[in-house]
Coordinates of N, CA, C and O in Angstrom, one line a residue:
M6 N 79.4 118.3 112.7 CA 79.9 118.6 114.0 C 80.3 120.1 114.1 O 81.1 120.4 114.9
N7 N 79.9 120.9 113.1 CA 80.2 122.3 113.0 C 81.7 122.5 112.9 O 82.3 123.5 113.5
R8 N 82.4 121.6 112.3 CA 83.9 121.8 112.0 C 84.1 121.7 110.5 O 83.5 120.9 109.8
S9 N 84.9 122.6 110.0 CA 85.3 122.5 108.6 C 86.1 121.3 108.3 O 86.8 120.8 109.2
C10 N 85.9 120.8 107.1 CA 86.6 119.5 106.7 C 87.2 119.7 105.3 O 86.6 120.3 104.4
V11 N 88.4 119.0 105.2 CA 89.0 118.9 103.9 C 89.0 117.4 103.6 O 89.5 116.6 104.4
F12 N 88.5 117.0 102.5 CA 88.4 115.6 102.1 C 89.3 115.4 100.9 O 89.0 115.9 99.8
I13 N 90.3 114.6 101.0 CA 91.3 114.3 99.9 C 90.9 112.9 99.4 O 90.9 111.9 100.2
T14 N 90.6 112.9 98.1 CA 90.2 111.6 97.5 C 91.2 111.2 96.4 O 91.4 112.0 95.5
N15 N 91.6 110.0 96.4 CA 92.4 109.4 95.3 C 91.8 108.0 95.0 O 92.4 107.2 94.3
T16 N 90.5 107.8 95.4 CA 89.9 106.5 95.1 C 88.6 106.6 94.4 O 88.0 105.6 93.9
D17 N 88.1 107.9 94.2 CA 86.8 108.1 93.5 C 86.7 109.6 93.1 O 87.4 110.4 93.7
F18 N 85.7 109.9 92.3 CA 85.4 111.2 91.9 C 84.7 112.0 93.1 O 83.8 111.4 93.7
P19 N 85.1 113.2 93.3 CA 84.4 114.0 94.4 C 82.9 114.0 94.2 O 82.1 114.0 95.2
S20 N 82.4 114.2 93.0 CA 81.0 114.2 92.7 C 80.3 113.0 93.2 O 79.2 113.0 93.7
K21 N 80.9 111.8 93.0 CA 80.3 110.6 93.5 C 80.3 110.5 95.0 O 79.3 110.0 95.6
I22 N 81.4 111.0 95.6 CA 81.4 111.0 97.1 C 80.4 111.9 97.7 O 79.7 111.5 98.6
R23 N 80.2 113.1 97.0 CA 79.1 114.0 97.5 C 77.8 113.3 97.4 O 77.0 113.4 98.3
K24 N 77.5 112.6 96.3 CA 76.2 112.0 96.1 C 76.0 110.9 97.2 O 75.0 110.8 97.8
N25 N 77.1 110.1 97.4 CA 77.0 109.1 98.5 C 76.8 109.7 99.9 O 76.0 109.1 100.6
M26 N 77.4 110.8 100.1 CA 77.2 111.5 101.4 C 75.7 111.9 101.6 O 75.1 111.8 102.6
I27 N 75.2 112.5 100.5 CA 73.8 112.9 100.5 C 72.8 111.7 100.7 O 71.9 111.7 101.5
D28 N 73.1 110.6 100.0 CA 72.3 109.4 100.1 C 72.4 108.8 101.5 O 71.4 108.2 102.0
L29 N 73.5 109.0 102.2 CA 73.6 108.6 103.6 C 73.1 109.6 104.6 O 73.1 109.4 105.8
G30 N 72.6 110.7 104.1 CA 72.0 111.7 105.0 C 73.0 112.7 105.6 O 72.8 113.4 106.6
M31 N 74.2 112.7 105.0 CA 75.3 113.6 105.5 C 75.2 114.9 104.7 O 74.6 115.0 103.7
A32 N 75.9 115.8 105.2 CA 76.0 117.2 104.6 C 74.8 118.0 104.8 O 74.7 119.1 104.4
G33 N 73.8 117.4 105.4 CA 72.6 118.1 105.9 C 71.8 118.9 104.8 O 70.7 119.4 105.1
G34 N 72.4 119.0 103.6 CA 71.7 119.8 102.6 C 71.8 121.3 102.7 O 71.4 122.0 101.8
S35 N 72.3 121.8 103.8 CA 72.3 123.2 103.9 C 73.6 123.8 103.3 O 74.6 123.1 103.2
Q36 N 73.5 125.0 102.7 CA 74.6 125.6 102.1 C 75.8 125.8 103.0 O 76.9 125.6 102.6
K37 N 75.5 126.1 104.3 CA 76.6 126.3 105.3 C 77.4 125.0 105.4 O 78.6 125.1 105.4
N38 N 76.7 123.9 105.5 CA 77.5 122.6 105.6 C 78.3 122.3 104.4 O 79.4 121.8 104.5
L39 N 77.8 122.6 103.2 CA 78.5 122.4 102.0 C 79.7 123.3 101.9 O 80.7 122.9 101.3
V40 N 79.6 124.5 102.4 CA 80.8 125.4 102.3 C 81.9 124.9 103.2 O 83.1 125.1 102.9
Q41 N 81.6 124.3 104.3 CA 82.6 123.8 105.2 C 83.3 122.5 104.8 O 84.2 122.1 105.4
L42 N 82.8 122.0 103.7 CA 83.5 120.7 103.2 C 84.2 121.1 101.9 O 83.5 121.5 100.9
V43 N 85.5 120.9 101.9 CA 86.3 121.2 100.7 C 87.0 119.9 100.3 O 87.5 119.2 101.1
F44 N 86.9 119.7 99.0 CA 87.5 118.5 98.4 C 88.9 118.9 97.8 O 89.0 119.9 97.2
I45 N 89.8 118.0 97.9 CA 91.1 118.0 97.1 C 91.0 116.8 96.3 O 91.1 115.6 96.8
D46 N 90.9 116.9 95.0 CA 90.7 115.8 94.0 C 92.1 115.3 93.5 O 92.8 116.0 92.8
S47 N 92.4 114.2 94.0 CA 93.6 113.5 93.5 C 93.3 112.3 92.6 O 94.2 111.5 92.3
Y48 N 92.0 112.2 92.2 CA 91.6 111.0 91.5 C 91.3 111.3 90.0 O 91.7 110.5 89.1
S49 N 90.7 112.5 89.7 CA 90.3 112.7 88.3 C 91.5 112.7 87.3 O 91.4 112.1 86.2
G50 N 92.6 113.3 87.7 CA 93.8 113.3 86.9 C 94.3 111.9 86.6 O 94.6 111.5 85.4
A51 N 94.3 111.0 87.6 CA 94.7 109.6 87.4 C 93.7 108.9 86.5 O 94.0 108.0 85.7
A52 N 92.4 109.3 86.5 CA 91.4 108.7 85.6 C 91.4 109.4 84.2 O 90.5 109.0 83.4
G53 N 92.3 110.3 84.0 CA 92.4 110.9 82.7 C 91.3 112.0 82.4 O 91.0 112.2 81.2
Q54 N 90.7 112.5 83.5 CA 89.7 113.5 83.3 C 90.0 114.8 84.0 O 90.7 114.8 85.1
P55 N 89.6 115.9 83.5 CA 89.9 117.2 84.2 C 89.1 117.3 85.5 O 87.9 116.8 85.5
S56 N 89.6 117.9 86.5 CA 88.9 118.0 87.8 C 88.0 119.2 87.7 O 88.3 120.2 87.1
T57 N 86.8 119.1 88.4 CA 85.9 120.2 88.5 C 86.0 120.9 89.8 O 85.3 121.8 90.1
E58 N 87.0 120.4 90.6 CA 87.2 121.0 92.0 C 88.1 122.2 91.9 O 89.0 122.2 91.1
K59 N 87.9 123.1 92.9 CA 88.9 124.2 93.0 C 90.3 123.8 93.4 O 91.3 124.3 92.9
H60 N 90.3 122.8 94.2 CA 91.6 122.2 94.7 C 91.8 120.8 94.1 O 90.9 119.9 94.3
F61 N 92.9 120.6 93.3 CA 93.1 119.3 92.8 C 94.6 119.1 92.6 O 95.4 120.0 92.6
V62 N 95.0 117.8 92.5 CA 96.4 117.4 92.2 C 96.3 116.5 91.0 O 95.5 115.6 90.9
S63 N 97.1 116.9 90.0 CA 97.0 116.1 88.7 C 97.5 114.7 88.8 O 97.0 113.8 88.1
S64 N 98.4 114.4 89.7 CA 98.9 113.1 89.9 C 98.8 112.7 91.4 O 99.3 113.4 92.2
P65 N 98.2 111.5 91.7 CA 98.2 111.1 93.1 C 99.5 110.9 93.8 O 99.6 111.0 95.0
T66 N 100.6 110.8 93.0 CA 101.9 110.6 93.6 C 102.6 111.9 93.9 O 103.7 111.9 94.5
D67 N 102.0 113.0 93.5 CA 102.6 114.3 93.8 C 102.3 114.8 95.2 O 101.4 115.7 95.3
L68 N 103.0 114.3 96.1 CA 102.7 114.6 97.5 C 103.1 116.0 97.9 O 102.5 116.6 98.8
T69 N 104.1 116.5 97.2 CA 104.5 117.9 97.5 C 103.4 118.9 97.2 O 103.0 119.7 98.0
T70 N 102.8 118.7 96.0 CA 101.7 119.6 95.6 C 100.5 119.4 96.5 O 99.8 120.3 96.9
L71 N 100.2 118.1 96.9 CA 99.1 117.8 97.8 C 99.3 118.5 99.1 O 98.4 119.1 99.7
G72 N 100.6 118.5 99.6 CA 100.9 119.1 100.9 C 100.6 120.6 100.8 O 100.0 121.2 101.7
V73 N 100.9 121.3 99.7 CA 100.7 122.7 99.4 C 99.2 122.9 99.4 O 98.7 123.9 100.0
K74 N 98.4 122.1 98.7 CA 97.0 122.3 98.6 C 96.3 122.1 100.0 O 95.4 122.9 100.4
I75 N 96.8 121.2 100.8 CA 96.3 121.0 102.2 C 96.5 122.3 103.0 O 95.7 122.8 103.7
S76 N 97.8 122.8 102.9 CA 98.1 124.1 103.6 C 97.2 125.2 103.2 O 96.7 126.0 104.0
I77 N 96.9 125.3 101.9 CA 96.0 126.4 101.4 C 94.6 126.2 102.0 O 94.0 127.2 102.4
C78 N 94.1 125.0 102.0 CA 92.8 124.8 102.5 C 92.8 125.1 104.0 O 91.8 125.7 104.5
L79 N 93.8 124.7 104.7 CA 93.8 124.9 106.2 C 93.8 126.4 106.5 O 93.1 126.9 107.4
E80 N 94.6 127.2 105.7 CA 94.6 128.6 105.9 C 93.3 129.2 105.6 O 92.8 130.1 106.3
S81 N 92.6 128.8 104.5 CA 91.3 129.4 104.1 C 90.2 129.0 105.0 O 89.3 129.8 105.3
L82 N 90.2 127.8 105.6 CA 89.1 127.4 106.5 C 89.4 127.7 107.9 O 88.4 127.7 108.7
G83 N 90.6 128.0 108.3 CA 90.9 128.4 109.7 C 91.2 127.2 110.6 O 91.2 126.0 110.2
S84 N 91.4 127.5 111.8 CA 91.7 126.5 112.8 C 90.5 125.6 113.0 O 89.4 125.9 112.6
D85 N 90.7 124.5 113.7 CA 89.7 123.5 114.0 C 89.2 122.8 112.7 O 88.0 122.3 112.6
T86 N 90.0 122.7 111.7 CA 89.6 122.0 110.4 C 90.2 120.6 110.4 O 91.4 120.4 110.7
D87 N 89.3 119.7 110.2 CA 89.7 118.3 110.1 C 90.0 117.9 108.7 O 89.4 118.4 107.7
V88 N 91.0 117.0 108.5 CA 91.4 116.6 107.2 C 91.3 115.1 107.1 O 91.7 114.3 108.0
F89 N 90.6 114.6 106.0 CA 90.4 113.2 105.8 C 91.1 112.8 104.5 O 90.9 113.5 103.4
L90 N 91.9 111.7 104.5 CA 92.5 111.3 103.3 C 92.1 109.8 103.0 O 92.3 108.9 103.8
D91 N 91.4 109.6 101.9 CA 90.9 108.3 101.5 C 91.5 108.0 100.1 O 91.0 108.5 99.1
S92 N 92.5 107.3 100.1 CA 93.1 106.4 101.0 C 94.6 106.4 100.7 O 95.1 106.8 99.7
L93 N 95.4 105.9 101.7 CA 96.8 105.7 101.5 C 97.1 104.5 100.6 O 98.2 104.4 100.0
A94 N 96.2 103.6 100.5 CA 96.4 102.3 99.8 C 97.0 102.5 98.4 O 97.9 101.8 98.0
P95 N 96.4 103.3 97.5 CA 96.9 103.5 96.2 C 98.3 104.0 96.1 O 99.1 103.6 95.2
L96 N 98.7 104.8 97.1 CA 100.0 105.4 97.2 C 101.1 104.3 97.4 O 102.2 104.4 96.8
F97 N 100.7 103.3 98.1 CA 101.7 102.2 98.4 C 102.0 101.4 97.2 O 103.1 100.7 97.1
T98 N 101.2 101.5 96.1 CA 101.5 100.7 94.9 C 102.4 101.6 94.0 O 102.9 101.0 93.0
M99 N 102.6 102.9 94.3 CA 103.3 103.8 93.4 C 104.5 104.4 94.1 O 105.4 104.9 93.3
L100 N 104.6 104.5 95.4 CA 105.7 105.2 96.1 C 106.3 104.4 97.1 O 105.8 103.4 97.6
K101 N 107.5 104.8 97.5 CA 108.2 104.1 98.6 C 107.5 104.3 99.9 O 107.1 105.5 100.2
P102 N 107.3 103.3 100.7 CA 106.6 103.4 102.0 C 107.1 104.5 102.9 O 106.4 105.2 103.5
D103 N 108.5 104.7 103.1 CA 109.0 105.7 104.0 C 108.6 107.1 103.5 O 108.4 107.9 104.4
F104 N 108.5 107.3 102.2 CA 108.1 108.6 101.7 C 106.6 108.9 102.2 O 106.3 110.0 102.6
I105 N 105.8 107.9 102.1 CA 104.4 108.1 102.5 C 104.3 108.3 104.0 O 103.5 109.2 104.5
V106 N 105.0 107.5 104.8 CA 105.0 107.7 106.3 C 105.5 109.1 106.7 O 104.9 109.7 107.5
T107 N 106.5 109.6 106.0 CA 107.0 110.9 106.3 C 106.0 112.0 105.9 O 105.7 112.9 106.7
F108 N 105.3 111.8 104.8 CA 104.2 112.7 104.4 C 103.1 112.7 105.5 O 102.6 113.8 105.9
V109 N 102.6 111.5 105.9 CA 101.6 111.4 106.9 C 102.0 112.1 108.2 O 101.2 112.9 108.8
H110 N 103.2 111.9 108.6 CA 103.7 112.5 109.8 C 103.7 114.1 109.7 O 103.3 114.8 110.6
S111 N 104.2 114.5 108.6 CA 104.3 116.0 108.3 C 102.9 116.6 108.3 O 102.6 117.7 108.9
I112 N 102.0 116.0 107.5 CA 100.6 116.6 107.4 C 99.9 116.5 108.8 O 99.2 117.4 109.2
G113 N 100.1 115.4 109.4 CA 99.5 115.2 110.7 C 99.9 116.3 111.7 O 99.1 116.9 112.4
A114 N 101.2 116.6 111.7 CA 101.7 117.7 112.6 C 101.1 119.1 112.2 O 100.7 119.9 113.0
K115 N 101.0 119.3 110.9 CA 100.5 120.6 110.4 C 99.0 120.7 110.8 O 98.6 121.8 111.3
V116 N 98.2 119.7 110.6 CA 96.8 119.7 110.9 C 96.6 119.9 112.5 O 95.8 120.7 112.9
K117 N 97.4 119.1 113.2 CA 97.3 119.2 114.7 C 97.7 120.6 115.2 O 97.1 121.1 116.1
G118 N 98.7 121.2 114.5 CA 99.1 122.5 114.9 C 98.0 123.6 114.6 O 98.0 124.6 115.3
A119 N 97.1 123.3 113.8 CA 95.9 124.1 113.5 C 94.7 123.7 114.3 O 93.6 124.1 113.9
N120 N 94.9 122.9 115.3 CA 93.9 122.4 116.2 C 92.9 121.5 115.4 O 91.7 121.5 115.7
G121 N 93.3 120.8 114.4 CA 92.5 119.9 113.6 C 92.9 118.5 113.9 O 93.8 118.2 114.7
R122 N 92.1 117.6 113.2 CA 92.4 116.2 113.3 C 92.6 115.6 111.9 O 91.9 116.0 111.0
F123 N 93.6 114.7 111.8 CA 93.9 114.1 110.5 C 93.5 112.7 110.5 O 94.0 111.9 111.3
Y124 N 92.6 112.3 109.6 CA 92.2 110.9 109.5 C 92.6 110.4 108.2 O 92.5 111.1 107.1
F125 N 93.1 109.1 108.1 CA 93.4 108.5 106.9 C 93.1 107.0 107.0 O 93.0 106.4 108.0
T126 N 92.9 106.4 105.8 CA 92.6 105.0 105.7 C 93.8 104.3 105.1 O 94.4 104.9 104.2
V127 N 94.0 103.1 105.5 CA 95.0 102.2 104.9 C 94.4 100.9 104.7 O 93.7 100.3 105.6
G128 N 94.5 100.3 103.5 CA 93.9 99.0 103.2 C 94.8 97.9 103.6 O 95.9 98.1 104.1
A129 N 94.3 96.7 103.5 CA 95.0 95.5 103.8 C 96.2 95.4 102.8 O 96.1 95.9 101.7
G130 N 97.2 94.6 103.1 CA 98.3 94.4 102.2 C 99.5 95.3 102.4 O 100.5 95.1 101.7
V131 N 99.4 96.2 103.3 CA 100.5 97.0 103.7 C 101.4 96.3 104.6 O 100.9 95.6 105.6
E132 N 102.7 96.3 104.4 CA 103.6 95.5 105.3 C 103.4 95.9 106.8 O 103.2 97.1 107.1
E133 N 103.6 94.9 107.6 CA 103.4 95.1 109.1 C 104.4 96.2 109.6 O 104.0 97.0 110.5
E134 N 105.6 96.2 109.1 CA 106.6 97.2 109.6 C 106.1 98.7 109.2 O 106.2 99.6 110.0
V135 N 105.5 98.8 108.1 CA 105.0 100.1 107.6 C 103.8 100.5 108.5 O 103.7 101.7 108.9
L136 N 102.9 99.5 108.7 CA 101.7 99.8 109.5 C 102.2 100.2 110.9 O 101.6 101.1 111.5
A137 N 103.2 99.6 111.5 CA 103.7 100.0 112.8 C 104.2 101.4 112.8 O 104.0 102.1 113.8
K138 N 104.9 101.8 111.7 CA 105.3 103.2 111.7 C 104.2 104.2 111.6 O 104.2 105.2 112.3
L139 N 103.2 103.9 110.8 CA 102.0 104.7 110.7 C 101.3 104.8 112.0 O 100.8 105.9 112.5
E140 N 101.1 103.7 112.7 CA 100.5 103.6 114.0 C 101.3 104.4 115.0 O 100.7 105.1 115.9
G141 N 102.6 104.4 114.9 CA 103.4 105.1 115.8 C 103.3 106.6 115.7 O 103.5 107.4 116.7
T142 N 102.9 107.1 114.5 CA 102.8 108.6 114.3 C 101.3 109.0 114.6 O 101.0 110.2 114.5
S143 N 100.4 108.1 114.9 CA 99.0 108.4 115.0 C 98.6 108.4 116.5 O 99.1 107.6 117.3
D144 N 97.6 109.3 116.8 CA 97.1 109.3 118.1 C 96.1 108.2 118.4 O 95.8 107.8 119.5
G145 N 95.4 107.8 117.3 CA 94.4 106.8 117.4 C 94.4 105.8 116.2 O 94.7 106.3 115.1
V146 N 94.1 104.6 116.4 CA 94.0 103.6 115.4 C 92.8 102.7 115.6 O 92.6 102.2 116.6
I147 N 91.9 102.7 114.5 CA 90.7 101.9 114.6 C 90.8 100.9 113.5 O 91.1 101.2 112.3
E148 N 90.7 99.7 113.8 CA 90.9 98.6 112.9 C 89.5 98.0 112.6 O 88.7 97.7 113.5
I149 N 89.2 97.8 111.3 CA 88.0 97.2 110.9 C 88.3 95.9 110.1 O 89.2 95.9 109.3
E150 N 87.5 94.9 110.4 CA 87.7 93.6 109.7 C 86.4 93.0 109.3 O 85.4 93.0 110.0
T151 N 86.5 92.4 108.1 CA 85.3 91.6 107.6 C 85.7 90.1 107.7 O 86.8 89.8 107.2
Y152 N 84.8 89.3 108.1 CA 85.1 87.8 108.2 C 83.8 87.1 108.0 O 82.8 87.6 107.9
E153 N 84.0 85.8 107.9 CA 82.8 84.9 107.6 C 82.6 83.9 108.7 O 83.6 83.2 109.1
V154 N 81.4 83.7 109.1 CA 81.0 82.7 110.1 C 79.8 81.9 109.5 O 78.8 82.5 109.2
S155 N 80.0 80.6 109.3 CA 78.9 79.8 108.8 C 78.3 80.3 107.5 O 77.1 80.4 107.3
G156 N 79.1 80.9 106.6 CA 78.6 81.4 105.4 C 78.0 82.8 105.4 O 77.6 83.3 104.4
V157 N 78.0 83.4 106.6 CA 77.5 84.8 106.7 C 78.6 85.7 107.0 O 79.5 85.5 107.9
Q158 N 78.6 86.8 106.2 CA 79.7 87.8 106.4 C 79.4 88.7 107.6 O 78.3 89.1 107.8
R159 N 80.4 88.9 108.4 CA 80.3 89.7 109.6 C 81.4 90.8 109.6 O 82.4 90.6 108.9
R160 N 81.2 91.8 110.4 CA 82.2 92.9 110.5 C 82.4 93.1 112.0 O 81.5 93.0 112.8
R161 N 83.6 93.5 112.3 CA 84.0 93.9 113.6 C 85.0 95.0 113.6 O 85.7 95.2 112.6
L162 N 85.1 95.7 114.7 CA 86.2 96.7 114.9 C 86.8 96.7 116.2 O 86.2 96.1 117.2
R163 N 87.9 97.3 116.3 CA 88.5 97.5 117.6 C 89.3 98.9 117.6 O 89.8 99.3 116.6
V164 N 89.2 99.5 118.7 CA 90.0 100.7 118.9 C 91.4 100.2 119.4 O 91.6 99.9 120.6
K165 N 92.3 100.1 118.5 CA 93.6 99.4 118.7 C 94.5 100.3 119.6 O 95.2 99.9 120.4
K166 N 94.3 101.6 119.3 CA 95.2 102.6 120.0 C 94.4 103.9 120.1 O 93.8 104.3 119.1
M167 N 94.4 104.5 121.3 CA 93.8 105.8 121.4 C 94.7 106.6 122.4 O 94.7 106.3 123.6
R168 N 95.5 107.6 121.8 CA 96.4 108.4 122.6 C 97.2 107.6 123.6 O 97.3 107.9 124.8
G169 N 97.9 106.6 123.0 CA 98.9 105.9 123.8 C 98.3 104.7 124.5 O 99.1 103.8 125.0
R170 N 97.0 104.5 124.6 CA 96.4 103.3 125.2 C 96.2 102.3 124.1 O 95.7 102.6 123.0
Y171 N 96.4 101.0 124.4 CA 96.2 100.0 123.5 C 95.1 99.1 124.0 O 95.1 98.7 125.1
V172 N 94.2 98.6 123.1 CA 93.1 97.8 123.4 C 93.1 96.6 122.4 O 93.3 96.9 121.2
D173 N 92.8 95.4 122.9 CA 92.7 94.3 121.9 C 91.4 93.6 121.9 O 91.3 92.5 121.6
K174 N 90.3 94.4 122.2 CA 89.0 93.8 122.2 C 88.2 94.1 121.0 O 88.0 95.3 120.6
W175 N 87.8 93.1 120.3 CA 87.0 93.3 119.0 C 85.5 93.4 119.4 O 85.1 92.7 120.3
V176 N 84.8 94.3 118.6 CA 83.4 94.5 118.9 C 82.7 94.3 117.5 O 83.0 95.0 116.5
P177 N 81.7 93.4 117.5 CA 81.0 93.2 116.2 C 80.1 94.5 115.9 O 79.6 95.1 116.9
F178 N 79.9 94.8 114.6 CA 79.0 95.8 114.2 C 78.3 95.5 112.9 O 78.8 94.7 112.2

């Protein structure tokens, strides 16, 4: 969409994510598109491997350093940069929930101040109270669910919240 992006990963190696993006037809293959996508690697260190990325965090729990790296990337890419964090789920197994919510709120404000959008994923298993806090700091919430009907796996989603509007209609996809 002609917007620069920062992709923070703590669930897989950036090289694997790049390959998956190419397999899905993303990144267009042009050098321009590849330059506009910057990874912050928070996974390799946890996997005991050195990162090959320019921007990395040795430990996924070091949110202070991650915040600094995000700021550096936003400054170098300029305004209208979107930030994607996949995922908050591993952080909830290692850090206090309120610390994570504060981090999300802080980074969201920083990205929004640079006319960007901040996207993050949260897995199942996070306490309802914590999810409510995360939703409260977010402009939009999209919920995705997998379920089974007569032995067939199905998926559905709903736009639970979009800039203050709440919707409770599930749509299969």
